[in-house]
Amino acid sequence: MAKTVLHDEHVKLGASFTDFGGWDMPVRYSSDLAEHHAVRSAAGAFDISHMAEIFVNGDDAAAFLDHALIGVASEIAVGGAKYSMICNADGGIIDDLIVYRLGEDSFLIIANAGNRHAVAHALHDRKDQFAVVVEDQSDDWALIAVQGPKATSILQTLTDTDLTPLKYYSIAAATVDGASAYLCRTGYTGEDGFEVLISAEHASQVWNAILNAGADQGIIAAGLACRDTLRLEAGMPLYGHELDEDHTPFEAGLGRVVRLDENRDFVGRKGLEKRQEPAERLVGIVGEGKRAARAEYQIFAGDAAIGEVTSGALSPTLGYPVAMAYVATEHAEVGSVVSVDIRGTMTDFTVVTLPFYKRNK
């Protein structure tokens, strides 16, 4: 398995590891619940260096991304960011990603680790008619997420850049503990925070500086297990669970990401135009008690199978079971009651509006 540049630091902290998309990643350091609650109440530091960093530069960079992605990258202001997707010709999702605009003709795409090569290849295949350079620089960078209500105050002690003006979904060049970095005000937990992009050679220095700077404010190293329950509570999809090439953004409840502007041509447009009224939709469901509806559990309306759970857990923050699931469109209305087969026991769940959890701003 591949290892991030911070692997030795995780070993020192006593992490347990798991295979995540071919990467040997820390799944936990102490307990899943302790790490989850630390992020909700104070802060957590996550190594997400397995993510892909693809830089797009050139005179046609904005026009190229307007063609290659389903959103309109040319509308992003310099220093801004936008959630987007790259789809195949039929509208199926190759990956969801974040596009950051570094300059007028310079962009950064951060994609999921398991889709790094698929995204890079798709971008290369779509650039022939554009004056643009696409570079996969993933091996040269490390990415550290600092998430939680105290994330900003912790990070502020390590940089001279004033973090206050940086809005959600923005990016700024800065130094962190003396190392050049990009500060991305984004995250995958439902909390405020930053994703710190630094050169691989400075990864260990900055990782330890963050943990040391936040020690008296309650920051702890956090693993993939709690990241999964945090993103689930926040209603954030995970590729391979809620998203894949068999589903479109419309089915995933993310039709707002698609821009079907008049006269705008992009890869996947024709497929998406035909699939705007899907037969199934992604929804949030909640139950009572303590029995969680897990991924791949079947969902029923009466005796009829109508869908399947994609992600589910007993919410550590809320104290009751939450799940995301694909269900037949006629059962996707908020308030609909469905039954989940939990190991042979039919258990009622109610369709609700996502997300399950919203932080206090």
C-alpha angles and dihedrals in degrees: 000000000000118000129209120237088255096057095110091051090056091050090054089053092053097248124175113226137215138184108258113178091327094315125115097230134175108255095182142344101197117351132333092235095048091051093045093051092045090059092048094047105028124349145300132204117218129190105223096161089128088076118104124250115199120178122206118195136166145082091288097041095116095043090046094054090046086059098040099044133049094238131065107259093176089071093060112106119229105274092025134108139204136197110237145153140228113221137188123243091274093052095257114146115254090178144329114234146163121249117206122191110220096173142343091285100019129086138170122211119197111197135177116281096237091051098046096112095038091054094043092049093047092050092049091049091054101047103074096106096043134081094234142121119218115198126182102210097165095126092055097057142062125205124206121184117209107191135174143065091292096044095100096049091048095049092044090067089061101048138051090214112105104239096191097084093048106104128205108284097025136117133209136181111239145140122259116197086343095307122117111250148157115238110211114191094212136101149166103233108072090249132104116264149104141269108220114211112198138158114276091242092063097041099102092044093053095040092056093042090056093049092047094046092052099040094104091046096055103259116157136177109264131200140212096273095064092038087061095052091043094053091044092055088049091052093240116154124235120214110244091030111047097007132049141128091277091065133059127215088256092059090045092056091248100109088128088073092061116088111200093176116170112269092006111130121196137154109279097021097120092047092049093048089059094048104049093115104051126190092228135032138197112249141170118243131189132196140189129248122021106294111113126213104229132202114290094019110140123245125213142189103203106316095334121100107229106168152328138258114249100185131001143162145153099271110241091202100042100032098226135084118279129179144167118225145167111241134171109279094244089062096043098089116117109261095031113136118220134173125238121204101230105186093318098322118105107225127186120239129177125222111240138177115270136271105054091200132035123184122233108256 
